[in-house]
Structure formats: C-alpha cells, structure tokens
Coordinates of C-alpha atoms and ligand atoms in Angstrom, one line a residue:
Chain A
X1 CA 19.2 9.8 -0.3
X2 CA 17.0 6.8 -0.9
X3 CA 17.2 3.9 -3.3
X4 CA 14.0 2.5 -4.7
X5 CA 13.0 0.0 -7.3
X6 CA 10.4 1.5 -9.6
X7 CA 7.4 -0.8 -9.9
X8 CA 5.3 1.2 -12.4
X9 CA 6.2 -1.3 -15.1
X10 CA 8.2 -4.6 -15.3
X11 CA 11.4 -2.8 -16.3
X12 CA 12.0 -2.1 -12.6
X13 CA 14.4 0.8 -12.8
X14 CA 16.7 1.3 -9.9
X15 CA 16.0 4.8 -8.7
X16 CA 18.0 7.1 -6.5
X17 CA 16.2 10.1 -4.9
X18 CA 18.5 12.7 -3.3
X19 CA 17.7 15.0 -0.5
X20 CA 16.4 17.7 -2.9
X21 CA 14.0 15.1 -4.3
X22 CA 15.9 14.8 -7.6
X23 CA 15.3 11.4 -9.1
X24 CA 17.9 9.6 -11.2
X25 CA 18.0 6.2 -12.8
X26 CA 14.6 6.4 -14.3
X27 CA 13.9 5.3 -17.9
X28 CA 10.7 7.3 -18.3
X29 CA 8.9 10.1 -16.5
X30 CA 6.7 7.7 -14.6
X31 CA 9.8 6.8 -12.5
X32 CA 9.9 10.3 -11.1
X33 CA 6.2 10.3 -10.2
X34 CA 6.7 6.9 -8.5
X35 CA 9.7 7.9 -6.5
X36 CA 8.2 11.2 -5.3
X37 CA 5.0 9.3 -4.3
X38 CA 6.9 6.6 -2.5
X39 CA 8.8 9.0 -0.3
X40 CA 6.1 11.6 0.3
X41 CA 2.8 9.6 0.2
X42 CA 3.3 5.9 0.7
X43 CA 0.0 4.3 -0.5
X44 CA -1.2 0.9 -1.7
X45 CA -4.4 -0.6 -3.1
X46 CA -5.6 -3.4 -0.8
X47 CA -7.2 -6.4 -2.4
X48 CA -8.9 -9.2 -0.4
X49 CA -12.2 -11.1 -0.3
X50 CA -15.3 -10.9 2.0
X51 CA -17.9 -13.3 3.1
X52 CA -20.8 -13.9 0.7
X53 CA -24.1 -15.5 1.6
X54 CA -26.9 -16.7 -0.7
X55 CA -24.3 -18.1 -3.1
X56 CA -22.5 -21.3 -4.0
X57 CA -19.3 -19.2 -3.5
X58 CA -18.6 -18.4 0.1
X59 CA -16.3 -15.4 -0.7
X60 CA -16.3 -12.5 -3.2
X61 CA -13.2 -10.5 -4.0
X62 CA -12.9 -6.8 -3.1
X63 CA -10.4 -3.9 -3.4
X64 CA -10.0 -0.4 -2.1
X65 CA -11.2 1.7 -5.0
X66 CA -8.1 4.0 -4.6
X67 CA -4.8 3.5 -2.9
X68 CA -4.8 4.0 0.9
X69 CA -1.9 4.9 3.2
X70 CA 0.3 1.9 3.8
X71 CA 0.1 2.4 7.5
X72 CA -3.7 1.8 7.4
X73 CA -3.6 -1.5 5.7
X74 CA -4.0 -3.6 8.9
X75 CA -6.9 -1.5 10.1
X76 CA -8.7 -1.7 6.7
X77 CA -8.2 -5.5 6.7
X78 CA -10.0 -5.7 10.0
X79 CA -12.9 -3.7 8.5
X80 CA -12.9 -6.0 5.5
X81 CA -13.1 -9.1 7.7
X82 CA -16.2 -7.8 9.3
X83 CA -18.2 -7.4 6.1
X84 CA -20.7 -9.9 4.8
X85 CA -22.5 -9.4 1.5
X86 CA -25.4 -11.2 -0.1
X87 CA -25.5 -12.5 -3.6
X88 CA -26.1 -11.3 -6.3
X89 CA -23.2 -8.9 -6.3
X90 CA -21.5 -7.2 -9.2
X91 CA -18.2 -5.3 -9.9
X92 CA -18.3 -1.9 -8.4
X93 CA -20.9 -2.6 -5.6
X94 CA -19.8 -0.9 -2.4
X95 CA -18.8 -3.3 0.3
X96 CA -17.7 -0.6 2.7
X97 CA -18.4 3.1 2.2
X98 CA -15.6 5.5 3.0
X99 CA -13.7 2.9 5.0
X100 CA -12.2 4.4 8.3
X101 CA -13.0 7.8 6.9
X102 CA -10.1 7.6 4.5
X103 CA -12.3 8.9 1.7
X104 CA -12.0 5.6 -0.1
X105 CA -14.7 2.9 -0.7
X106 CA -14.1 -0.8 -0.6
X107 CA -15.7 -2.2 -3.8
X108 CA -16.6 -5.7 -5.1
X109 CA -14.4 -6.9 -8.0
X110 CA -16.3 -9.9 -9.2
X111 CA -19.8 -10.6 -10.6
X112 CA -21.5 -13.4 -8.7
X113 CA -25.2 -14.1 -9.6
X114 CA -25.9 -16.9 -7.2
Chain B
X1 CA -26.9 -26.8 -27.7
X2 CA -23.5 -27.7 -29.0
X3 CA -23.5 -28.0 -32.8
X4 CA -21.6 -30.6 -34.8
X5 CA -19.5 -28.3 -36.9
X6 CA -17.6 -25.1 -36.2
X7 CA -15.1 -23.0 -38.1
X8 CA -13.1 -22.4 -34.9
X9 CA -13.3 -24.2 -31.6
X10 CA -11.4 -22.6 -28.7
X11 CA -10.4 -25.1 -26.0
X12 CA -10.0 -23.2 -22.7
X13 CA -11.9 -20.0 -21.9
X14 CA -9.3 -18.2 -19.9
X15 CA -7.8 -14.9 -21.0
X16 CA -6.0 -16.5 -24.0
X17 CA -9.1 -18.3 -25.2
X18 CA -11.5 -15.3 -24.8
X19 CA -9.1 -12.8 -26.4
X20 CA -8.5 -15.2 -29.3
X21 CA -12.2 -15.8 -29.8
X22 CA -13.1 -12.1 -29.6
X23 CA -10.4 -11.2 -32.2
X24 CA -11.4 -14.1 -34.5
X25 CA -15.0 -12.9 -34.3
X26 CA -14.0 -9.3 -35.2
X27 CA -12.0 -10.6 -38.2
X28 CA -15.2 -12.2 -39.5
X29 CA -15.0 -15.8 -38.3
X30 CA -18.6 -16.2 -37.1
X31 CA -19.0 -19.9 -36.3
X32 CA -16.9 -20.1 -33.1
X33 CA -17.3 -22.2 -29.9
X34 CA -15.4 -21.7 -26.7
X35 CA -15.3 -24.7 -24.4
X36 CA -14.3 -24.6 -20.7
X37 CA -14.4 -27.1 -17.9
X38 CA -15.0 -24.5 -15.2
X39 CA -18.5 -23.0 -14.4
X40 CA -17.3 -19.5 -15.5
X41 CA -15.2 -17.9 -18.2
X42 CA -11.8 -16.5 -17.1
X43 CA -9.5 -19.3 -16.1
X44 CA -6.8 -18.7 -13.5
X45 CA -7.6 -15.0 -13.1
X46 CA -10.7 -15.8 -11.0
X47 CA -8.5 -16.6 -8.1
X48 CA -5.9 -13.8 -8.7
X49 CA -7.8 -11.2 -6.6
X50 CA -4.7 -8.9 -6.4
X51 CA -4.4 -6.0 -8.8
X52 CA -1.8 -5.3 -11.4
X53 CA -3.5 -6.7 -14.5
X54 CA -4.4 -4.8 -17.6
X55 CA -1.9 -1.9 -17.6
X56 CA -1.3 -2.4 -21.4
X57 CA -4.6 -4.0 -22.4
X58 CA -7.0 -1.6 -20.7
X59 CA -4.6 1.2 -19.6
X60 CA -5.6 0.8 -16.0
X61 CA -4.8 -1.4 -13.1
X62 CA -7.4 -4.1 -12.6
X63 CA -7.7 -7.1 -10.4
X64 CA -7.7 -10.6 -12.0
X65 CA -11.5 -11.0 -11.7
X66 CA -12.1 -7.5 -13.2
X67 CA -9.8 -8.2 -16.1
X68 CA -11.5 -11.5 -16.9
X69 CA -15.0 -9.9 -16.7
X70 CA -14.0 -7.3 -19.2
X71 CA -13.2 -10.1 -21.6
X72 CA -16.2 -12.3 -20.8
X73 CA -18.6 -9.3 -21.1
X74 CA -17.2 -8.8 -24.6
X75 CA -17.6 -12.5 -25.5
X76 CA -21.3 -12.2 -24.4
X77 CA -21.9 -8.9 -26.1
X78 CA -20.6 -10.3 -29.4
X79 CA -22.8 -13.4 -28.9
X80 CA -19.8 -15.7 -29.2
X81 CA -21.1 -19.2 -28.4
X82 CA -19.5 -20.8 -25.3
X83 CA -20.2 -23.9 -23.2
X84 CA -19.1 -24.2 -19.5
X85 CA -18.7 -27.3 -17.2
X86 CA -17.5 -29.1 -20.3
X87 CA -14.2 -30.9 -20.5
X88 CA -12.4 -31.7 -23.7
X89 CA -11.1 -35.2 -23.3
X90 CA -9.3 -35.6 -26.6
X91 CA -8.7 -34.2 -30.0
X92 CA -7.8 -36.0 -33.2
X93 CA -5.4 -34.8 -35.9
X94 CA -8.4 -34.3 -38.3
X95 CA -9.7 -31.8 -35.8
X96 CA -12.4 -33.9 -34.3
X97 CA -13.0 -32.8 -30.7
X98 CA -14.4 -35.1 -27.9
X99 CA -16.0 -33.3 -25.0
X100 CA -17.9 -34.4 -22.0
X101 CA -20.5 -32.7 -19.8
X102 CA -23.7 -33.3 -17.9
X103 CA -25.7 -33.7 -21.2
X104 CA -23.3 -36.5 -22.3
X105 CA -20.6 -36.9 -24.8
X106 CA -20.1 -34.6 -27.7
X107 CA -18.2 -35.1 -31.0
X108 CA -17.5 -31.8 -32.7
X109 CA -15.8 -31.2 -36.0
X110 CA -13.7 -28.0 -36.3
X111 CA -12.0 -26.4 -39.3
X112 CA -9.5 -24.9 -36.9
X113 CA -8.7 -25.4 -33.2
X114 CA -7.1 -22.9 -30.8
X115 CA -5.8 -24.7 -27.7
X116 CA -5.6 -22.3 -24.7
X117 CA -5.7 -24.7 -21.8
X118 CA -3.3 -22.8 -19.5
X119 CA -0.9 -24.4 -17.2
X120 CA -0.7 -26.5 -14.0
X121 CA 1.6 -26.3 -11.0
X122 CA 4.7 -28.2 -10.3
X123 CA 4.4 -30.0 -7.0
X124 CA 6.6 -31.6 -4.3
X125 CA 7.3 -34.6 -6.4
X126 CA 8.4 -32.6 -9.4
X127 CA 11.1 -30.8 -7.4
X128 CA 12.1 -33.9 -5.4
X129 CA 11.4 -32.2 -2.1
X130 CA 13.2 -34.1 0.6
X131 CA 11.6 -35.4 3.9
X132 CA 8.1 -36.4 4.8
X133 CA 4.8 -35.7 3.1
X134 CA 2.5 -34.6 5.9
X135 CA -0.6 -32.5 5.2
X136 CA 0.4 -28.8 5.1
X137 CA 2.7 -29.1 2.1
X138 CA 0.7 -27.5 -0.6
X139 CA 1.2 -25.8 -4.0
X140 CA 0.7 -22.1 -3.9
X141 CA -2.0 -21.9 -6.5
X142 CA -4.1 -24.4 -4.6
X143 CA -3.7 -22.4 -1.4
X144 CA -4.7 -19.3 -3.4
X145 CA -7.9 -21.0 -4.7
X146 CA -8.8 -22.1 -1.1
X147 CA -8.3 -18.7 0.3
X148 CA -9.6 -16.3 -2.3
X149 CA -12.5 -18.4 -3.7
X150 CA -13.5 -20.6 -0.8
X151 CA -12.3 -18.6 2.2
X152 CA -10.1 -21.2 3.9
X153 CA -6.7 -20.1 5.4
X154 CA -4.4 -23.0 4.8
X155 CA -2.2 -22.4 7.9
X156 CA -1.1 -20.0 10.6
X157 CA 2.7 -20.3 10.3
X158 CA 3.8 -20.5 6.8
X159 CA 7.1 -21.0 5.0
X160 CA 7.3 -20.4 1.2
X161 CA 9.7 -22.2 -1.1
X162 CA 10.1 -20.3 -4.4
X163 CA 10.1 -16.6 -5.0
X164 CA 8.2 -16.4 -8.3
X165 CA 5.2 -14.1 -8.5
X166 CA 2.7 -16.5 -7.1
X167 CA 4.9 -17.1 -4.0
X168 CA 5.3 -13.4 -3.4
X169 CA 1.6 -12.6 -3.9
X170 CA 0.6 -15.4 -1.5
X171 CA 3.1 -14.2 1.1
X172 CA 1.2 -10.9 1.2
X173 CA -2.2 -12.4 1.0
X174 CA -1.6 -14.9 3.9
X175 CA 0.0 -12.1 6.0
X176 CA -3.0 -9.8 5.4
X177 CA -5.3 -12.7 6.4
X178 CA -3.5 -13.1 9.7
X179 CA -1.0 -15.9 9.0
X180 CA 2.7 -15.4 10.0
X181 CA 4.9 -15.9 6.9
X182 CA 8.3 -16.8 8.3
X183 CA 10.2 -16.4 5.1
X184 CA 10.6 -17.2 1.4
X185 CA 13.5 -19.4 0.2
X186 CA 14.7 -19.2 -3.3
X187 CA 17.3 -21.7 -4.8
X188 CA 18.5 -19.1 -7.4
X189 CA 20.8 -16.3 -6.3
X190 CA 18.1 -13.8 -7.5
X191 CA 14.4 -13.6 -7.1
X192 CA 12.2 -14.9 -9.9
X193 CA 9.3 -12.4 -9.3
X194 CA 8.5 -9.0 -10.7
X195 CA 10.1 -6.1 -8.9
X196 CA 6.6 -4.8 -8.0
X197 CA 5.9 -7.9 -6.1
X198 CA 9.3 -8.0 -4.3
X199 CA 8.5 -4.4 -3.1
X200 CA 4.8 -4.7 -2.3
X201 CA 4.6 -8.3 -1.1
X202 CA 7.8 -8.8 0.9
X203 CA 9.5 -5.5 1.7
X204 CA 6.2 -3.9 2.7
X205 CA 5.7 -6.6 5.3
X206 CA 9.3 -7.3 6.3
X207 CA 9.2 -10.9 5.1
X208 CA 12.8 -12.2 4.8
X209 CA 13.9 -13.6 1.4
X210 CA 16.6 -16.3 1.6
X211 CA 18.3 -16.3 -1.8
X212 CA 20.4 -19.4 -2.7
X213 CA 18.5 -21.5 -0.2
X214 CA 16.3 -24.5 -0.5
X215 CA 14.3 -26.7 1.8
X216 CA 16.5 -29.6 2.9
X217 CA 14.1 -31.4 5.2
X218 CA 10.4 -31.6 6.0
X219 CA 9.1 -33.1 9.3
X220 CA 5.6 -34.0 10.3
X221 CA 3.8 -35.5 13.3
X222 CA 0.5 -37.2 13.2
X223 CA 0.2 -36.4 9.6
X224 CA 0.6 -32.7 10.0
X225 CA 3.6 -30.6 9.1
X226 CA 5.7 -29.7 12.2
X227 CA 8.6 -27.8 10.7
X228 CA 11.1 -27.5 7.9
X229 CA 14.9 -27.0 7.5
X230 CA 16.4 -24.7 4.9
X231 CA 20.0 -24.8 3.8
X232 CA 22.2 -22.7 1.6
X233 CA 23.2 -24.0 -1.8
X234 CA 26.4 -23.6 -3.9
X235 CA 26.4 -22.5 -7.5
X236 CA 25.6 -26.1 -8.6
X237 CA 22.6 -26.1 -6.3
X238 CA 24.3 -28.6 -3.9
X239 CA 23.5 -28.1 -0.2
X240 CA 26.4 -26.5 1.7
X241 CA 26.9 -28.5 5.0
X242 CA 26.5 -26.5 8.2
X243 CA 24.1 -23.9 6.8
X244 CA 20.9 -25.5 8.0
X245 CA 18.2 -23.3 9.7
X246 CA 15.1 -24.7 11.2
X247 CA 11.6 -23.2 11.2
X248 CA 8.5 -24.4 13.0
X249 CA 5.6 -24.1 10.7
X250 CA 2.3 -25.8 9.9
X251 CA 2.4 -25.0 6.2
X252 CA 5.0 -25.2 3.4
X253 CA 3.8 -23.4 0.3
X254 CA 5.3 -24.5 -3.0
X255 CA 5.2 -21.9 -5.7
X256 CA 7.8 -23.8 -7.7
X257 CA 6.8 -23.2 -11.2
X258 CA 4.1 -23.8 -13.8
X259 CA 4.0 -26.4 -16.6
X260 CA 2.0 -26.0 -19.8
X261 CA -1.2 -28.1 -19.6
X262 CA -0.5 -29.8 -23.0
X263 CA -1.6 -33.5 -22.7
X264 CA -4.5 -32.8 -25.2
X265 CA -2.0 -31.6 -27.7
X266 CA 0.5 -34.4 -27.1
X267 CA -2.1 -37.1 -27.4
X268 CA -3.3 -35.5 -30.7
X269 CA 0.2 -36.0 -32.1
X270 CA 1.5 -32.4 -31.6
X271 CA 5.2 -32.2 -31.1
X272 CA 6.1 -30.6 -27.8
X273 CA 9.2 -28.7 -26.9
X274 CA 11.3 -29.3 -23.8
X275 CA 9.2 -26.9 -21.7
X276 CA 6.1 -29.0 -22.6
X277 CA 4.5 -26.3 -24.8
X278 CA 3.8 -27.1 -28.5
X279 CA 6.5 -26.6 -31.1
X280 CA 5.1 -23.8 -33.3
X281 CA 5.9 -22.0 -36.5
X282 CA 5.7 -18.2 -36.9
X283 CA 1.9 -18.5 -37.2
X284 CA 1.5 -20.3 -33.8
X285 CA 0.5 -23.3 -35.7
X286 CA 1.6 -26.7 -34.5
X287 CA 2.9 -29.5 -36.7
X288 CA -0.8 -30.4 -37.3
X289 CA -2.2 -27.9 -39.8
X290 CA -5.1 -26.0 -38.3
X291 CA -4.2 -26.7 -34.7
X292 CA -3.0 -23.4 -33.1
X293 CA -2.0 -22.6 -29.6
X294 CA -1.4 -19.5 -27.3
X295 CA -1.2 -18.4 -23.7
X296 CA 0.2 -20.4 -20.8
X297 CA -0.2 -23.7 -22.5
X298 CA 2.4 -22.5 -25.0
X299 CA 4.8 -20.8 -22.6
X300 CA 4.2 -19.5 -19.2
X301 CA 3.6 -15.7 -19.2
X302 CA 4.1 -13.3 -16.3
X303 CA 1.7 -10.7 -17.6
X304 CA -1.8 -11.4 -18.8
X305 CA -1.6 -8.5 -21.1
X306 CA 1.0 -10.4 -23.1
X307 CA -1.3 -13.5 -23.1
X308 CA -4.1 -11.6 -24.7
X309 CA -1.8 -9.9 -27.2
X310 CA -0.4 -13.2 -28.3
X311 CA -3.8 -14.8 -28.6
X312 CA -5.2 -11.9 -30.7
X313 CA -2.2 -12.2 -33.1
X314 CA -2.9 -16.0 -33.4
X315 CA -6.5 -15.2 -34.3
X316 CA -5.2 -13.4 -37.4
X317 CA -3.2 -16.4 -38.5
X318 CA -6.3 -18.6 -37.9
X319 CA -8.3 -16.3 -40.1
X320 CA -5.6 -16.6 -42.8
X321 CA -5.7 -20.4 -42.4
X322 CA -9.5 -20.5 -42.8
X323 CA -9.3 -18.3 -45.8
X324 CA -6.9 -20.8 -47.3
X325 CA -3.8 -18.6 -47.1
X326 CA -1.8 -21.3 -45.6
X327 CA 1.4 -22.1 -47.5
X328 CA 1.9 -25.8 -46.9
X329 CA 5.0 -26.1 -49.0
X330 CA 7.0 -23.6 -47.2
X331 CA 10.4 -24.8 -45.9
X332 CA 11.0 -24.2 -42.2
X333 CA 14.2 -22.6 -40.8
X334 CA 14.6 -23.8 -37.2
X335 CA 15.2 -21.1 -34.6
X336 CA 18.2 -22.1 -32.4
X337 CA 18.5 -20.6 -28.9
X338 CA 22.1 -20.1 -27.9
X339 CA 23.8 -20.2 -24.5
X340 CA 22.1 -18.4 -21.8
X341 CA 18.7 -18.5 -23.5
X342 CA 16.0 -20.6 -21.9
X343 CA 13.9 -20.8 -25.1
X344 CA 13.0 -18.7 -28.1
X345 CA 9.6 -18.7 -29.8
X346 CA 8.6 -19.4 -32.5
X347 CA 10.6 -22.6 -32.9
X348 CA 10.7 -22.3 -36.6
X349 CA 10.0 -19.7 -39.3
X350 CA 8.9 -20.6 -42.8
X351 CA 10.4 -19.2 -45.9
X352 CA 7.2 -17.2 -46.6
X353 CA 6.1 -15.5 -43.4
X354 CA 3.0 -13.4 -43.9
X355 CA 4.2 -10.6 -41.6
X356 CA 7.1 -9.5 -39.5
X357 CA 7.9 -12.0 -36.7
X358 CA 8.1 -11.1 -33.0
X359 CA 10.5 -13.5 -31.3
X360 CA 9.8 -14.1 -27.6
X361 CA 12.5 -15.4 -25.3
X362 CA 13.7 -15.7 -21.7
X363 CA 17.2 -15.7 -20.4
X364 CA 18.4 -18.4 -18.0
X365 CA 19.9 -16.0 -15.6
X366 CA 20.0 -12.2 -15.2
X367 CA 22.4 -10.5 -17.6
X368 CA 23.4 -6.8 -18.0
X369 CA 24.5 -4.9 -21.1
X370 CA 24.1 -7.5 -23.7
X371 CA 23.4 -7.5 -27.4
X372 CA 20.8 -10.0 -28.5
X373 CA 22.1 -11.1 -31.9
X374 CA 20.2 -12.8 -34.7
X375 CA 22.7 -14.4 -37.0
X376 CA 23.6 -17.1 -39.5
X377 CA 27.1 -18.4 -39.9
X378 CA 29.2 -15.3 -39.4
X379 CA 26.7 -12.8 -40.6
X380 CA 24.8 -10.7 -38.0
X381 CA 21.4 -9.9 -39.3
X382 CA 20.0 -8.0 -36.4
X383 CA 21.5 -6.9 -33.1
X384 CA 19.5 -5.3 -30.3
X385 CA 21.1 -3.8 -27.2
X386 CA 19.4 -4.7 -23.9
X387 CA 20.6 -3.0 -20.6
X388 CA 19.0 -5.7 -18.4
X389 CA 17.4 -9.1 -19.1
X390 CA 16.0 -11.2 -16.3
X391 CA 14.5 -14.7 -16.3
X392 CA 11.2 -13.6 -14.9
X393 CA 10.5 -11.3 -17.8
X394 CA 9.8 -12.4 -21.3
X395 CA 11.5 -10.3 -23.9
X396 CA 10.3 -9.6 -27.4
X397 CA 12.3 -8.6 -30.5
X398 CA 10.7 -8.1 -33.9
X399 CA 12.4 -9.0 -37.2
X400 CA 11.0 -7.4 -40.4
X401 CA 10.3 -9.4 -43.5
X402 CA 13.5 -8.1 -45.1
X403 CA 15.5 -9.2 -42.2
X404 CA 13.9 -12.6 -42.1
X405 CA 14.6 -13.1 -45.8
X406 CA 18.3 -13.1 -45.2
X407 CA 18.3 -16.3 -43.2
X408 CA 18.9 -19.5 -45.4
X409 CA 19.0 -22.6 -43.2
X410 CA 18.7 -21.6 -39.6
X411 CA 17.9 -18.6 -37.4
X412 CA 20.4 -18.4 -34.6
X413 CA 19.9 -16.3 -31.5
X414 CA 22.7 -15.5 -29.0
X415 CA 23.6 -13.1 -26.3
X416 CA 26.9 -11.3 -26.5
X417 CA 28.4 -9.0 -23.8
X418 CA 28.6 -5.5 -25.1
X419 CA 32.2 -4.2 -25.1
Ligands
LIG501 C1 -1.1 -16.9 -9.2 C2 -0.9 -16.1 -10.5 C3 -0.7 -14.7 -10.4 C4 -0.5 -13.9 -11.5 N1 -0.3 -12.6 -11.4 C5 -0.3 -11.8 -12.5 C6 -0.3 -10.3 -12.4 O1 -0.2 -9.8 -11.3 N2 -0.4 -9.6 -13.5 C7 -0.5 -10.2 -14.7 O2 -0.6 -9.5 -15.7 N3 -0.5 -11.5 -14.9 C8 -0.4 -12.3 -13.8 N4 -0.5 -13.7 -13.9 C9 -0.4 -14.3 -15.3 C10 -1.7 -14.4 -16.1 O3 -2.8 -14.2 -15.2 C11 -1.8 -15.7 -16.7 O4 -0.6 -15.9 -17.5 C12 -3.0 -15.7 -17.7 O5 -4.2 -15.4 -17.1 C13 -3.1 -17.1 -18.4 O6 -4.2 -17.2 -19.3 P1 -4.5 -18.5 -20.1 O7 -5.7 -18.2 -20.8 O8 -3.3 -18.9 -20.9 O9 -4.7 -19.7 -19.0 P2 -5.8 -19.9 -17.9 O10 -6.3 -18.7 -17.4 O11 -5.3 -20.9 -17.0 O12 -7.0 -20.6 -18.8 C14 -7.0 -21.9 -19.2 C15 -8.5 -22.4 -19.2 O13 -8.5 -23.7 -19.9 C16 -9.5 -24.5 -19.3 N5 -9.2 -25.9 -19.6 C17 -8.0 -26.5 -19.4 N6 -8.1 -27.8 -19.9 C18 -9.3 -27.9 -20.4 C19 -10.0 -29.0 -21.0 N7 -9.4 -30.2 -21.2 N8 -11.3 -28.8 -21.4 C20 -11.9 -27.6 -21.2 N9 -11.3 -26.6 -20.6 C21 -10.0 -26.7 -20.2 C22 -9.3 -24.1 -17.8 O14 -10.5 -24.4 -17.1 C23 -9.1 -22.6 -17.9 O15 -10.3 -21.9 -17.8 C24 -0.6 -14.5 -12.8 C25 -0.8 -15.9 -12.9 C26 -1.0 -16.7 -11.7 C27 -1.2 -18.2 -11.9

C-alpha cells in the first residue's frame, strides 16, 4: 500500500494505492492515472535554462519535451549544462536531440530575437 | 507613436494585462494601448521557467515563457497597440496617464483604465527578520530572475524561509543547478504551497521541510552570510526556547509573500483594502469610475489561469462601461468576511449587478468539512459544502442574480463546521 498526494490539479486528493493497484481517495479519474503512473513509471518534465550567445540575454529557458524518468534528471541536467545556443532562438527549437537516448528532445521555451 | 487619446489603456503587460486587452479587443473596443516598463510582454512569467501553467487556459501544461508567448502572439496578431520600456509614473482620477520612456514624457487621456501592474515581494524588513544583513539574504523572486534570466547562481549552500510556491520552486531549481538546499522553514504548521510543488520540488529531492519554524538569527562575516539559526514557534508564533538549530549557509532565500503593486492606484485616490489591492465592486471597478483592476495587483493569485480568467471578465465590464451601461446610482452592499476568511472579493455588490457574481476568497488556515454560508441576519441565502479549504488556494463561489437580490444591507460570508 502506498499513500500519494495527487498533483494533477490543485485539489490535491490524498490517494491510497493498495497492492492490487486499486486507487481510492480520488475525486476524478485523473487521480487513478496519476497514482498508477507514480508507482509504475515515475517521470518528470525537467525545466532549466541554457547558455545563449549573440544576445543581450545570457540564458534561454528549455524543457524536456516529454517527461523523463525521475532517476535520469541529474544526468539530463549535466547535458543541459553543456549546451550553448546562438540567438535568434524560438519556442520549440531543439537544444538537445534525443537526450541520453531517452527518446525525448530538450526544446527551447522562449523566443529571443537578439 | 503613442497617441493622445485611447478608449482603454492597460497599465502592465503581464498575463492579466494581455488577457484583458485581447478580450476587450474581441468585444469591439478598438482603440487600446498596453503600456509596460519591461522590454517584453509577459511580466513575471518570463522568469517562471518551470512548467505547470495553462492547464485550464490552454488545456496543456506549459512553462511560464511559453504561456506568456501564447498571449503576446495573440496581442500581436490582433494588432493591439503596445509600448515597452515605458513606465507609468502616475494616473489622475480623470483618467489622465503620465508615462515616461526614452522618447520623453507622455500625457495620455483614456476613457477607461485597466490597472494590471502585478505584485512585488515582501523582504527581510517586512517580516522583521532578526540578526544581521549580510549579502546573501535575498528574496526568492530576485534569485529566480538572476538564475533563470541572467544565469547567476546566488549561492552554493542555501536555506529557504517560507514554503509558498516560489520557495518550493526555487528549492528545486537551485538543487538542479548544483546548490545544496539545506531545508525550508515555514512559520505556519502547514505548507503554503501547492501539493504539486511539495511533491515535485521537496519530496523528489529529499529536502526537509520544517513546519512551525522560523529564522531566529542571521550571522555574517565580512559582509557575507555565514549561517542562520532556526527555532520552533508556538501557536502564537513565539519562539520556543531550546529549539534552536544552526545551519551554515551562504544564502538565505526569502519567499515570504507578495504584495499588490498598487501605489499608482493609491496615488490616484483609489481606496485600498488591507491587503493593498483596490477595493472593488462586482465589476472590478474601483471607487473611481472607469478605473478597473485585475490580476496580482488586485489579489495575489496562485494560478495564472485564474489571472487571465479574471481579467477577461473585467474586459466585459469595461465594455459595458464604455457603452455607457454603468449604473452610477446603484447602492452598494458591503461584503463582510467572517472569522477564518482572509478576504472575500468583490468588496461590495451593487443593487443592480449585470450578471451573476463569482465571489473569490481565501481561508486563513486549513479547514475540513465546512459549509461556506452567504447570509444576512438569520437568513441563509446560499450554503456550499467544501470538503477541504486551504490558504494557498483561492476558492470561488458564484451567486445568481436571484440569490443576490435577496440581500438588503450587507452580504455576509462565514464558514461553519458541517455537523
Ligand atoms: C515565482 C512564481 C511562480 C509561479 N508559479 C506558477 C505556476 O506554477 N502555475 C501558475 O499557474 N501560476 C504561477 N504563478 C502565478 C502567476 O504566474 C501570476 O499570478 C501571474 O502571472 C500574474 O500576472 P499579472 O499580470 O497579474 O502580473 P505580472 O506578470 O507581474 O505583470 C505585471 C506587469 O506590470 C508591469 N508594470 C508594473 N508597474 C508598471 C508601471 N508603473 N508602468 C508600466 N508597467 C508596469 C510589469 O513590468 C509587469 O510586466 C507564479 C508566480 C510567481 C511569481
């Protein structure tokens, strides 16, 4: 049995998942999806910023386009810290393709012209 | 080129300002100007590089910069006029606006003004932080700006005082960037952040949360922070002797609350409430006809989606005002927040509301299984059951025109434990 706080929405239902993966305490079906994912496939979107040259702004924000395994966050951050982009950049530009072969790109989340 | 006359001037081009201007444009108000002092549209979201924005507005999870770009793209697509790098220095009750930028000083006349100037951070002085003031004691939003926009890490060993969302988000950001976050202290016996942030920012990284604790001393050497002491507090927030714990750190982050950035309103003669936001009627109009307000300058929001929703609603009232559908002779019934309620918006409701009214409020401390009761004298006009209410989440309850009609002098709101 595991107790979790559902974070899908601000309601924050207190969920209980039993050994047969039955979920209780959820207000809506999203709570079930959340709980099952949290115990079987612990993933997070990582957001950060990377170096930017040719711009008045020295950094531009990025994120992993999809969630990555939580255990890989540290390694992905190391990759992110190695990247340097050149302005202009725009939302969706790829900063790192298929980071650490996880099948997920790291993409730019801000438009910076110069 | 800034013109001399506009139907609507929006002061502050953050999410509230942009959403209000977009909606006003869609309603047919064409002569609109947005003014912002930054060199971009988007306000505070520019530095909120984390995700979790837009779940209701765009039905997807966006980062702050992506959310603001959706809005600014729309402002540009609709050809709504805006000026950047321009600071509004004052407004007059007759809706004259004074603004300053590189081209000089501008005097602008508006038929209506929407003030969406956001909020600012409380600092060490505001919370009477004890001890010394070495460098390294810094508000969390400033540290966020340095890190996310300018690329400077403010310290290597960090302690955080305050468990609101900004504190939690910074705990994770600093950890990911290689700093050691020693802990988060919170004077309340509960956290003031969203559950999502407690889970993903503290639990994920095993950062300890010290509830009912505050910083009791700050020590520096050669002008730089050396360490802090935290102590447990009792239910009256008094420090309990013998509970002190020391931490060596080079940075103390202060995410200790936000205050509406309302001096422009105050100086124009707008009445402010205790929380420093304007006192408004059900149309989000201040005591000065034609001056409206929304977003964090009115009350601090936890979700940007609620900011944009509020601002779009206000655009409808601005449209009514510009069409002349303003009932100046209506009599206002004050809204009175009972025990346990931090505030209730709007502060007053006229005798002729145009639409149903959504009341927004926050509780002072977490409560379970309560009825939120709207009443006058001994008569309950509406009662809504809520299983949980927490201070960090704004709650909304809508009263219909029929329900509103039943109040005579005052609209009272209280919490009552459900039997
Ligand atoms: C650190 C942090 C984290 C957050 N995390 C989340 C989250 O995860 N999810 C979520 O949904 N919400 C989150 N929020 C809340 C949400 O982002 C804000 O409530 C919302 O963006 C506020 O919008 P606003 O337009 O009211 O204010 P702002 O964005 O602050 O805009 C105010 C604008 O007014 C301008 N201005 C002020 N004074 C003047 C003047 N005199 N002249 C000209 N211009 C002026 C400023 O330059 C600024 O652009 C967070 C907020 C913060 C601070």
